[in-house]
mmCIF file of C-alpha atoms and ligand atoms in Angstrom:
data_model
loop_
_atom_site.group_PDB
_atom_site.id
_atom_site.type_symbol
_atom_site.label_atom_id
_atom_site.label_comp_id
_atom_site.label_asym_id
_atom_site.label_seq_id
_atom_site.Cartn_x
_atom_site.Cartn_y
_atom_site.Cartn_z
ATOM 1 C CA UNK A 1 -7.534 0.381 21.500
ATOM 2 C CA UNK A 2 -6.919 2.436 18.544
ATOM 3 C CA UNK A 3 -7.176 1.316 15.096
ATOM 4 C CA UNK A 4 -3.676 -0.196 13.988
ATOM 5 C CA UNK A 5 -1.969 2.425 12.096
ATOM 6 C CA UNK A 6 -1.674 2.857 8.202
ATOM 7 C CA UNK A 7 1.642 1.484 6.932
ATOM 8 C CA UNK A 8 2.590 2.461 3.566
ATOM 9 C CA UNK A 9 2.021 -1.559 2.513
ATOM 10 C CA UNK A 10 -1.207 -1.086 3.354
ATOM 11 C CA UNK A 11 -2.129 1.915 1.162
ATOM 12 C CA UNK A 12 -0.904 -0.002 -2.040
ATOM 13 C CA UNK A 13 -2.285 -3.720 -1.331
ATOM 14 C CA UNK A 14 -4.339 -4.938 -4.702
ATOM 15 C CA UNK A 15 -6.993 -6.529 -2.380
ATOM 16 C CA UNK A 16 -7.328 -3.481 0.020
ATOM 17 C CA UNK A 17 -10.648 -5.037 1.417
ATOM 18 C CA UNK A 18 -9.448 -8.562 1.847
ATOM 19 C CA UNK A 19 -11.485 -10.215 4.933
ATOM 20 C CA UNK A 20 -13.581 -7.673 5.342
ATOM 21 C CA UNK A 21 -17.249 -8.291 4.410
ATOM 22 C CA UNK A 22 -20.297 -6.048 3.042
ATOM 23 C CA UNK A 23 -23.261 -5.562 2.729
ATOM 24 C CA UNK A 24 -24.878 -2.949 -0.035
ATOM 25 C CA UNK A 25 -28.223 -2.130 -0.216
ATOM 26 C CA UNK A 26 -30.256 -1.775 -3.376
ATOM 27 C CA UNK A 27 -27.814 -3.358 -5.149
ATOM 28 C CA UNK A 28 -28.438 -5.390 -8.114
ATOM 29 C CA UNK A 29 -28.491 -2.451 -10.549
ATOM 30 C CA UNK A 30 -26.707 1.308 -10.779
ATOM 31 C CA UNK A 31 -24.562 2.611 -8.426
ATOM 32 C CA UNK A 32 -25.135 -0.142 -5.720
ATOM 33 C CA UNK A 33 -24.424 -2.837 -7.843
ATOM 34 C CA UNK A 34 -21.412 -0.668 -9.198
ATOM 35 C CA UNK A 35 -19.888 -0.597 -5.761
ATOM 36 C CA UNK A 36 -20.927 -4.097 -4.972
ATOM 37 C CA UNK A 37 -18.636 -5.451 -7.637
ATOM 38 C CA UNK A 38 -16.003 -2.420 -6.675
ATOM 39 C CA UNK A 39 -15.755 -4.049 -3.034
ATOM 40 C CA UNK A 40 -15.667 -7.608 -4.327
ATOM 41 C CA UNK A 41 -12.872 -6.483 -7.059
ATOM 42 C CA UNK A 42 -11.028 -5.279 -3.942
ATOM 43 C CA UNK A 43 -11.396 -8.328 -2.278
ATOM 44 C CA UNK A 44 -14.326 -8.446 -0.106
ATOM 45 C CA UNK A 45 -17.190 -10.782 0.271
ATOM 46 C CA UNK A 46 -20.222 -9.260 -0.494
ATOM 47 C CA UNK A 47 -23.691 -9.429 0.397
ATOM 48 C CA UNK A 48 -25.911 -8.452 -2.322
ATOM 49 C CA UNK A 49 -29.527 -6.816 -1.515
ATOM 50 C CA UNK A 50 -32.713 -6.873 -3.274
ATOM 51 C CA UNK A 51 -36.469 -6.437 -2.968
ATOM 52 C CA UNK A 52 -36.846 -9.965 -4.111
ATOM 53 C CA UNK A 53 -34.751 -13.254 -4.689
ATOM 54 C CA UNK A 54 -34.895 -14.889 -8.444
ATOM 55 C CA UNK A 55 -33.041 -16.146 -10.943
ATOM 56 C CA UNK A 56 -31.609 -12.479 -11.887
ATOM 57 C CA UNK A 57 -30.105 -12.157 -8.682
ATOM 58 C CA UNK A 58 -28.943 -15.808 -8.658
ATOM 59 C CA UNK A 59 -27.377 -15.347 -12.276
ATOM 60 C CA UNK A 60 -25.546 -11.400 -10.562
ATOM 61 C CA UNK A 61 -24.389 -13.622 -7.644
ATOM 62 C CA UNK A 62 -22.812 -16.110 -9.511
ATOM 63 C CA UNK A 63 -21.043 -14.081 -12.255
ATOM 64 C CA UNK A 64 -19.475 -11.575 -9.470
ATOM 65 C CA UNK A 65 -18.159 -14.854 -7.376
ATOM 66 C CA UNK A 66 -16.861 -15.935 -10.522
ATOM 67 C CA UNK A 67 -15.413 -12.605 -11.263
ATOM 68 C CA UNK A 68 -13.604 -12.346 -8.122
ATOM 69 C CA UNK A 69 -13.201 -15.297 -6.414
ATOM 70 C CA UNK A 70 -15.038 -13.656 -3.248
ATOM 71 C CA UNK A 71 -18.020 -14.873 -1.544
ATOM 72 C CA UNK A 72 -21.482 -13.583 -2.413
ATOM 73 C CA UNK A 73 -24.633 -13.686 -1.298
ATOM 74 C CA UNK A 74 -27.875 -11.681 -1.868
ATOM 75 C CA UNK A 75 -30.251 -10.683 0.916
ATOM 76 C CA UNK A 76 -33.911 -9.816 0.306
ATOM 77 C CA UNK A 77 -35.177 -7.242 1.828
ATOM 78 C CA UNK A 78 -37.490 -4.145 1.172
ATOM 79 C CA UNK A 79 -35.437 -1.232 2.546
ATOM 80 C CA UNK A 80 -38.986 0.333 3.410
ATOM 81 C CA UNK A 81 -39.536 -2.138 6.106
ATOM 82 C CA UNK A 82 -37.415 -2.041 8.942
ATOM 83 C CA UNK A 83 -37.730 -5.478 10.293
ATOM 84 C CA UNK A 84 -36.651 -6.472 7.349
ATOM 85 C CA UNK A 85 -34.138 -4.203 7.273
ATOM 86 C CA UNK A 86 -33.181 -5.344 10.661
ATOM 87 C CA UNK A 87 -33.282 -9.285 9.445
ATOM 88 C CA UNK A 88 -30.513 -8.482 6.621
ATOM 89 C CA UNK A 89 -27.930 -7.602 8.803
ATOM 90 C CA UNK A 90 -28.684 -10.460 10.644
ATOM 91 C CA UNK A 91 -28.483 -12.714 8.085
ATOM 92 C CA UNK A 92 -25.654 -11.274 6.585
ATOM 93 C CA UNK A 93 -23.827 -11.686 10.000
ATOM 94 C CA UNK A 94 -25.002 -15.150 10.204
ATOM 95 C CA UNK A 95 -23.494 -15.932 6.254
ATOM 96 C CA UNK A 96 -20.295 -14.504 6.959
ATOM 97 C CA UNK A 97 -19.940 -14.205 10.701
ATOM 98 C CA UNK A 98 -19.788 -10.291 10.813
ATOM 99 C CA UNK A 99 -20.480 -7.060 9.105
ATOM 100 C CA UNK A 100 -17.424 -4.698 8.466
ATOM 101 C CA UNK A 101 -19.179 -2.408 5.930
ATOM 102 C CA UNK A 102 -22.750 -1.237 4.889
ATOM 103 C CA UNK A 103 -23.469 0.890 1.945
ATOM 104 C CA UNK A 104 -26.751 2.582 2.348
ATOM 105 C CA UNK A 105 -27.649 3.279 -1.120
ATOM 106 C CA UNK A 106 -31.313 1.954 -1.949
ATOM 107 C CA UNK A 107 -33.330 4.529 -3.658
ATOM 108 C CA UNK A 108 -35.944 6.297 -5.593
ATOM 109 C CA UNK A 109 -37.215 9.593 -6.607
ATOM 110 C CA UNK A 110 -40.559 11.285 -7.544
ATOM 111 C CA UNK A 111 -40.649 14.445 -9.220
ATOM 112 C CA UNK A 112 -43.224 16.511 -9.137
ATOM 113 C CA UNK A 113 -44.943 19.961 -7.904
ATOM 114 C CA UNK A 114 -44.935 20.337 -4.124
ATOM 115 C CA UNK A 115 -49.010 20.999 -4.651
ATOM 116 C CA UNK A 116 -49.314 17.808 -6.466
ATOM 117 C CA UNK A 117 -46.776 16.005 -4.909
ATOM 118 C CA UNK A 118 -48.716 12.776 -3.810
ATOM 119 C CA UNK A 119 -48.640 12.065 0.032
ATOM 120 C CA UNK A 120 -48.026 8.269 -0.144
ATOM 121 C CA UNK A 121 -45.000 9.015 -2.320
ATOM 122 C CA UNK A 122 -43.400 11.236 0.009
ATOM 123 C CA UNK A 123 -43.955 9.135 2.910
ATOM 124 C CA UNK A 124 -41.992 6.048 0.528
ATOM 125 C CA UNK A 125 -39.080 8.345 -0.841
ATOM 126 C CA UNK A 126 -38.806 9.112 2.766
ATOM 127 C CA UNK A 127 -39.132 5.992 3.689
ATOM 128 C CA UNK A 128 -36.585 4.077 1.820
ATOM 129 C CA UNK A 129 -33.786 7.385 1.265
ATOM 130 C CA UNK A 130 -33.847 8.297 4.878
ATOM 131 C CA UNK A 131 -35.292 6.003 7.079
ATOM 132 C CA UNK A 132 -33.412 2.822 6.077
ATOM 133 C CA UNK A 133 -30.443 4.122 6.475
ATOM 134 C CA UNK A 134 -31.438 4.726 10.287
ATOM 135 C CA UNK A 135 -32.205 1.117 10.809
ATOM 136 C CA UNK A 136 -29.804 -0.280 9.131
ATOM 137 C CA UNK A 137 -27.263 1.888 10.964
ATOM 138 C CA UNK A 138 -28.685 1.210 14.176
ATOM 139 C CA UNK A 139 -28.686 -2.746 13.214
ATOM 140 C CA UNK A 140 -25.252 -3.001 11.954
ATOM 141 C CA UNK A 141 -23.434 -0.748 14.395
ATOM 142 C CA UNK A 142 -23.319 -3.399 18.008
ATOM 143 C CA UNK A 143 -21.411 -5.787 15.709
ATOM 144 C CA UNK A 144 -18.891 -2.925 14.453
ATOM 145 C CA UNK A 145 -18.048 -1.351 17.444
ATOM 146 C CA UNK A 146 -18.093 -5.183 18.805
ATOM 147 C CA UNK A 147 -14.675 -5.427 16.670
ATOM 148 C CA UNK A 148 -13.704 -1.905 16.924
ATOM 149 C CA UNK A 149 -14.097 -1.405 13.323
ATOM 150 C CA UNK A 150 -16.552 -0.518 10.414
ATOM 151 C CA UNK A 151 -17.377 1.985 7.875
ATOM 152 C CA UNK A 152 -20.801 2.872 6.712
ATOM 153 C CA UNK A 153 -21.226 4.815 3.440
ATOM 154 C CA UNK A 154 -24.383 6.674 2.991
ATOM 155 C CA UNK A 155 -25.142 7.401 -1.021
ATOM 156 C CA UNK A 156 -27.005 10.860 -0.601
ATOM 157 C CA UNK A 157 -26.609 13.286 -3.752
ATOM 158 C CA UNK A 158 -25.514 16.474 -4.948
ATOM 159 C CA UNK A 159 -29.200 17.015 -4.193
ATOM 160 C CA UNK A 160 -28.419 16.142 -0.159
ATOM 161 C CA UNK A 161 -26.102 19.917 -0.564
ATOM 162 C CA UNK A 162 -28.348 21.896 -2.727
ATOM 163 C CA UNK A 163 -32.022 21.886 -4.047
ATOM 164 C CA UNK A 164 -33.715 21.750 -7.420
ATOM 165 C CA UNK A 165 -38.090 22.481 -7.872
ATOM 166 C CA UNK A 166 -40.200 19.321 -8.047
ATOM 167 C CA UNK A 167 -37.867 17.339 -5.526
ATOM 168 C CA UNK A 168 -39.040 17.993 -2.474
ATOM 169 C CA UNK A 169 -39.370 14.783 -0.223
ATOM 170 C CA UNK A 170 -36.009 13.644 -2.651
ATOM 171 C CA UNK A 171 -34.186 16.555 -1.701
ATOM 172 C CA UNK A 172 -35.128 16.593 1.857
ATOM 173 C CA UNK A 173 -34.180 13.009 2.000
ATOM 174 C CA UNK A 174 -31.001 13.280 0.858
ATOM 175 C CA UNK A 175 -30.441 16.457 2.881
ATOM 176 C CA UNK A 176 -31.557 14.340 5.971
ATOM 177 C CA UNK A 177 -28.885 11.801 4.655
ATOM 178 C CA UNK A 178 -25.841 14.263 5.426
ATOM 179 C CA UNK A 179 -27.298 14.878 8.797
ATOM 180 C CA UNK A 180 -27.073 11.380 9.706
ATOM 181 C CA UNK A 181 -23.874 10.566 8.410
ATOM 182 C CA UNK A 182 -22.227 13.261 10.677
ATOM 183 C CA UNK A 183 -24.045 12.064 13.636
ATOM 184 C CA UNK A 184 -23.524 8.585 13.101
ATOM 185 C CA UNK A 185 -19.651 9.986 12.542
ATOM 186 C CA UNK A 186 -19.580 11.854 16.283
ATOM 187 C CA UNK A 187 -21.295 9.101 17.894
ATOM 188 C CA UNK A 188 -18.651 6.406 16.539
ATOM 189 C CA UNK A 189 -15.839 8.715 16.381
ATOM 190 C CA UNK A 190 -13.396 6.869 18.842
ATOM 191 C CA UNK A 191 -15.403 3.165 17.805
ATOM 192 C CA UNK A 192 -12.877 2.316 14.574
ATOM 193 C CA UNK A 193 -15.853 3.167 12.754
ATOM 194 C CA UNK A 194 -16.156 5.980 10.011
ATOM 195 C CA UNK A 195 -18.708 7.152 8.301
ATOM 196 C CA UNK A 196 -19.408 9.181 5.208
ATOM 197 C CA UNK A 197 -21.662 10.469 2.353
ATOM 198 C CA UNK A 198 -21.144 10.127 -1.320
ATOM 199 C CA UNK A 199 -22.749 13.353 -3.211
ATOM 200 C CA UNK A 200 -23.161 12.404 -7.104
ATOM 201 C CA UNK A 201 -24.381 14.843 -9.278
ATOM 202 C CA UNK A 202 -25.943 12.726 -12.252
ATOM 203 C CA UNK A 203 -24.521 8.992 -12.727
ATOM 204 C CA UNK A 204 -25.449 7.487 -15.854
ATOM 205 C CA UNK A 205 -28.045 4.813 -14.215
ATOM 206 C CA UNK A 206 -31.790 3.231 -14.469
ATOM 207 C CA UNK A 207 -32.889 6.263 -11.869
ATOM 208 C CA UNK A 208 -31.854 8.867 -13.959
ATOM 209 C CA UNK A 209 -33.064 7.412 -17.250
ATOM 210 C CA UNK A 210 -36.348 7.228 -15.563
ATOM 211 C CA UNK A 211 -36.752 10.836 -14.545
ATOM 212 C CA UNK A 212 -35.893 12.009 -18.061
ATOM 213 C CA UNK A 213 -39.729 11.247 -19.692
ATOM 214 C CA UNK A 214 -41.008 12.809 -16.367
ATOM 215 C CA UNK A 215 -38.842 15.930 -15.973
ATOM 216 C CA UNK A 216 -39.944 16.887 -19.332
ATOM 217 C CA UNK A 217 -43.383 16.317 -19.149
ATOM 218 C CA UNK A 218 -43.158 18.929 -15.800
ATOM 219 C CA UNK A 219 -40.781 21.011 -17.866
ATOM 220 C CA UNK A 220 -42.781 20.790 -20.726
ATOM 221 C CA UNK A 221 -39.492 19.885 -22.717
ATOM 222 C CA UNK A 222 -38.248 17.247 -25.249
ATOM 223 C CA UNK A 223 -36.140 14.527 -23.314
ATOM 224 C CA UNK A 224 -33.459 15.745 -25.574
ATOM 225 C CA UNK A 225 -33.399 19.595 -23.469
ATOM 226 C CA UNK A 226 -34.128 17.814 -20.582
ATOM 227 C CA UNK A 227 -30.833 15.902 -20.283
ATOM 228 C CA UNK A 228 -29.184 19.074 -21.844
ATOM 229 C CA UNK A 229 -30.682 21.970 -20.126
ATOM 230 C CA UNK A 230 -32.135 20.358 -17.030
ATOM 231 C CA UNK A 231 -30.192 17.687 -15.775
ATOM 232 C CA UNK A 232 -26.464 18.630 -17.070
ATOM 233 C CA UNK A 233 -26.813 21.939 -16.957
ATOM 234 C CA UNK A 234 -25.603 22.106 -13.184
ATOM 235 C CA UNK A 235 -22.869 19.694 -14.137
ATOM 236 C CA UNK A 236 -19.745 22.195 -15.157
ATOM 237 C CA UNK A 237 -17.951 18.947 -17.278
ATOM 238 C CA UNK A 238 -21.278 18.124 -18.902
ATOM 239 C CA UNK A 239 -20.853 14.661 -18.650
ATOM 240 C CA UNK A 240 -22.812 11.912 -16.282
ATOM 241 C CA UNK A 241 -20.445 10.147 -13.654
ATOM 242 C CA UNK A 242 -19.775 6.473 -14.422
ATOM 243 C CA UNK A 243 -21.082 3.581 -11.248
ATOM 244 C CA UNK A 244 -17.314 2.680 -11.710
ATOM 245 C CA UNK A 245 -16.449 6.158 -10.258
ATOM 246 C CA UNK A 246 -18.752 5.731 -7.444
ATOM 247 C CA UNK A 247 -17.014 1.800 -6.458
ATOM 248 C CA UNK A 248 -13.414 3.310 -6.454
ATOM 249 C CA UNK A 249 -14.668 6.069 -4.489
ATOM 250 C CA UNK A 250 -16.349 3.773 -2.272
ATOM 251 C CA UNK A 251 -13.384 1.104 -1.963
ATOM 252 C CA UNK A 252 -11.010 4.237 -0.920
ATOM 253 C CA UNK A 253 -13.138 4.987 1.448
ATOM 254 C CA UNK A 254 -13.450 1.657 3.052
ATOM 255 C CA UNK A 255 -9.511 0.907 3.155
ATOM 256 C CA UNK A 256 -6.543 2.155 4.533
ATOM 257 C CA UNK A 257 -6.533 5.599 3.316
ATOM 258 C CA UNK A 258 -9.821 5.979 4.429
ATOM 259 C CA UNK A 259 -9.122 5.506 7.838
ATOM 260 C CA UNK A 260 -9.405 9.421 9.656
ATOM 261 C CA UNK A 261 -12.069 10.724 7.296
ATOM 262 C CA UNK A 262 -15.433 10.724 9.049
ATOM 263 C CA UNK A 263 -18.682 12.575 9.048
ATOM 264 C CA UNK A 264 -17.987 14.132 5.238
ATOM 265 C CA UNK A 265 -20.205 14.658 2.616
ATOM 266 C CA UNK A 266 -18.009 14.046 -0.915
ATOM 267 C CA UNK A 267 -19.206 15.580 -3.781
ATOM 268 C CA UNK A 268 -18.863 13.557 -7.300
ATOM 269 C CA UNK A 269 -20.772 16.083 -9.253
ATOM 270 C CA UNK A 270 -18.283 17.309 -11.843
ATOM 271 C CA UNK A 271 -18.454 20.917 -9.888
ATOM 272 C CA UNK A 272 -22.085 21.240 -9.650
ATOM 273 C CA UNK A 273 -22.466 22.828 -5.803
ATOM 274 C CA UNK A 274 -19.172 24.662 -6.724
ATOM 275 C CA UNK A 275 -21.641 27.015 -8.225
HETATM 276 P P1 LIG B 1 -31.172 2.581 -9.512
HETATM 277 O O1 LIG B 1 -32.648 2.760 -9.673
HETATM 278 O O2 LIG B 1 -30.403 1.937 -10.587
HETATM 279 O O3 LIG B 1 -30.835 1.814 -8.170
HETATM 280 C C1 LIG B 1 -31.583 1.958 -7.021
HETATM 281 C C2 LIG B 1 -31.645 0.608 -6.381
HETATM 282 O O4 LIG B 1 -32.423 0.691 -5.193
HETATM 283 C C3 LIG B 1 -32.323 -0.419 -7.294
HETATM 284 O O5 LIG B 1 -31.553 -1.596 -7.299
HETATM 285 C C4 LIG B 1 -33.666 -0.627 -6.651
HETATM 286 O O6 LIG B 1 -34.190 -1.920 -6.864
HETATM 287 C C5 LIG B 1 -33.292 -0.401 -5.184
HETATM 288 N N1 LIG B 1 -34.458 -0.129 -4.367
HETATM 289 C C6 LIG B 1 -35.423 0.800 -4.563
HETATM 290 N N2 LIG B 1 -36.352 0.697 -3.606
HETATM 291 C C7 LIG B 1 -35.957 -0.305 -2.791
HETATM 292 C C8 LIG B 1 -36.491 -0.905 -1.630
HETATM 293 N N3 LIG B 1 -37.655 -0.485 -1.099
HETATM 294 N N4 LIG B 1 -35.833 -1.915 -1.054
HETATM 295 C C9 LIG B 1 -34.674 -2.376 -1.575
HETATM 296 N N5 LIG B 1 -34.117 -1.860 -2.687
HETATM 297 C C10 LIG B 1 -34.762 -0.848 -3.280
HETATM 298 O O7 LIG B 1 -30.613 4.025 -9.161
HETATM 299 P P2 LIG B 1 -29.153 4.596 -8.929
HETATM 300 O O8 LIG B 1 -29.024 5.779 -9.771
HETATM 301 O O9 LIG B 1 -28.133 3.531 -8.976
HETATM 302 O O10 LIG B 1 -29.314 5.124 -7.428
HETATM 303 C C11 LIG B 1 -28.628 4.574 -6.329
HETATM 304 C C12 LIG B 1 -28.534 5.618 -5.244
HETATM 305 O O11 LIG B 1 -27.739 6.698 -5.718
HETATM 306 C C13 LIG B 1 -29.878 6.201 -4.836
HETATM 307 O O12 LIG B 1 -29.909 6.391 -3.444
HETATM 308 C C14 LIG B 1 -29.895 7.536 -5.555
HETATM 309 O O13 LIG B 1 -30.703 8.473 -4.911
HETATM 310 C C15 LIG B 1 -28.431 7.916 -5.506
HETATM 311 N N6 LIG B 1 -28.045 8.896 -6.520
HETATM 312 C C16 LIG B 1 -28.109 8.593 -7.830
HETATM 313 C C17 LIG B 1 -27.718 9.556 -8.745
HETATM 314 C C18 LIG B 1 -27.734 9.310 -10.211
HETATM 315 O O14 LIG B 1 -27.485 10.238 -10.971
HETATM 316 N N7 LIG B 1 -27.953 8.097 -10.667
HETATM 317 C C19 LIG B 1 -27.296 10.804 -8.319
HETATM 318 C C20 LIG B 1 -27.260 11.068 -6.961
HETATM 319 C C21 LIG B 1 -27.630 10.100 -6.066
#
């Protein structure tokens, strides 16, 4: 059975993901936690993920439930470790009784020399940009196509369409990240299911604040030139994207207008692989 058409209704509802329920990972700070409270805004009930359970995630739970009068949750689970990668989707089903939509956005960077480039930290950025999004793919799909409906949205980077030096397990990561999303598009083409990567350039968030002390020291720059001539200077507007950008981007995606595109990689890079 195909997917009930878009009406024109649908397209302007104020809660466009009423009913539906989601789950985004690496999501109690940045972009996750951006989109997290995007989705919830829009209506949906949310399930929250983090390494670890405390009263910091208790405290983010409460004040989005509050916010939006949805239900929330948060699921712990290192995105490194697929069985517990595997046991958030199932606990996520069991909380809300299904999974409609799974943001795979945990993740971390390491820049450095290819040369020098420790082994153990490729393996992790490998590990937790690429790899999770595998398992949790492959654990959340059954219950999508199930209900003949889902949409999984895979946060690579403008960095998953072009390269820059010292990122290599990063950039191949994120690279890897498009792959998969077009797969996982042609293999649940004709499911109800889409699925689709969101490129940013650089979003103002903990990740990129932390790369700025050690992109100058292999620069040998002032963080000032680094965030001038290193990090914006592939970004045509010269400004850093907004985690508010990346949740209306990631709502649109999820409801009614969202429904035929699959298997793209959107760019939200302010022109950057326009170049
Ligand atoms: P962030 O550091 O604020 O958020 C990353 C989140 O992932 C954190 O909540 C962190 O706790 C979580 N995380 C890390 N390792 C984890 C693990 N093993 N298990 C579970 N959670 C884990 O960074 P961000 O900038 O919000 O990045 C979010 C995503 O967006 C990342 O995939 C990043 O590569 C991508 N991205 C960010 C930018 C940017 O400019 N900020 C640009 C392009 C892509």
């Amino acid at each position: 059975m195909p997917e009930a058409p878009t009406t024109a209704a649908d397209m302007t509802a104020a809660r466009p993901l009423a009913g539906k329920v989601a789950l985004v990972t690496g999501s109690t700070s940045g972009i996750g936690l951006g989109i997290a409270r995007a989705f919830a805004m829009a209506g949906a009930d949310v399930a929250l993920n983090a390494r670890k359970i405390g009263p910091d995630t208790e405290k983010l739970v409460a004040e989005i439930k509050n916010q939006a009068g949805v239900k929330v949750i948060c699921v712990a689970a290192d995105m490194s470790k697929r069985d517990q990668i595997k046991a958030s989707v199932a606990e996520t089903e069991k909380a809300f009784g299904k999974l409609d939509i799974v943001v795979n956005n945990a993740g971390i960077q390491h820049v450095e020399p290819i040369e020098t480039f420790p082994d153990d930290q490729w393996e992790t950025v490998l590990s937790v940009n690429l790899s999770s999004a595998f398992y949790m793919t492959k654990a959340a799909l059954p219950g999508m196509k199930k209900r003949k409906w889902g949409r999984i949205i895979n946060i690579s980077s403008a960095h998953g369409l072009v390269a820059s030096a010292f990122k290599s397990a990063y950039v191949s990561a994120k690279h890897g990240l498009v792959g998969l999303t077009k797969v996982t598009a042609l293999e649940t083409a004709e499911e109800g299911i889409t699925c689709n990567a969101i490129c940013p350039g650089y979003v103002w968030t903990p990740l990129v604040q932390k790369q700025i002390p050690e992109q100058a020291k292999a620069h040998n720059m002032s963080e000032d030139e680094v965030v001038k001539k290193v990090l914006l200077s592939n970004q045509p507007n010269k400004k850093f994207a907004t985690v508010e950008e990346m949740g209306a981007l990631a709502v649109f995606l999820c409801g009614p207008g969202g429904a035929s595109i699959t298997g793209t990689a959107i760019p939200v890079d302010g022109g950057w692989v326009a170049h």
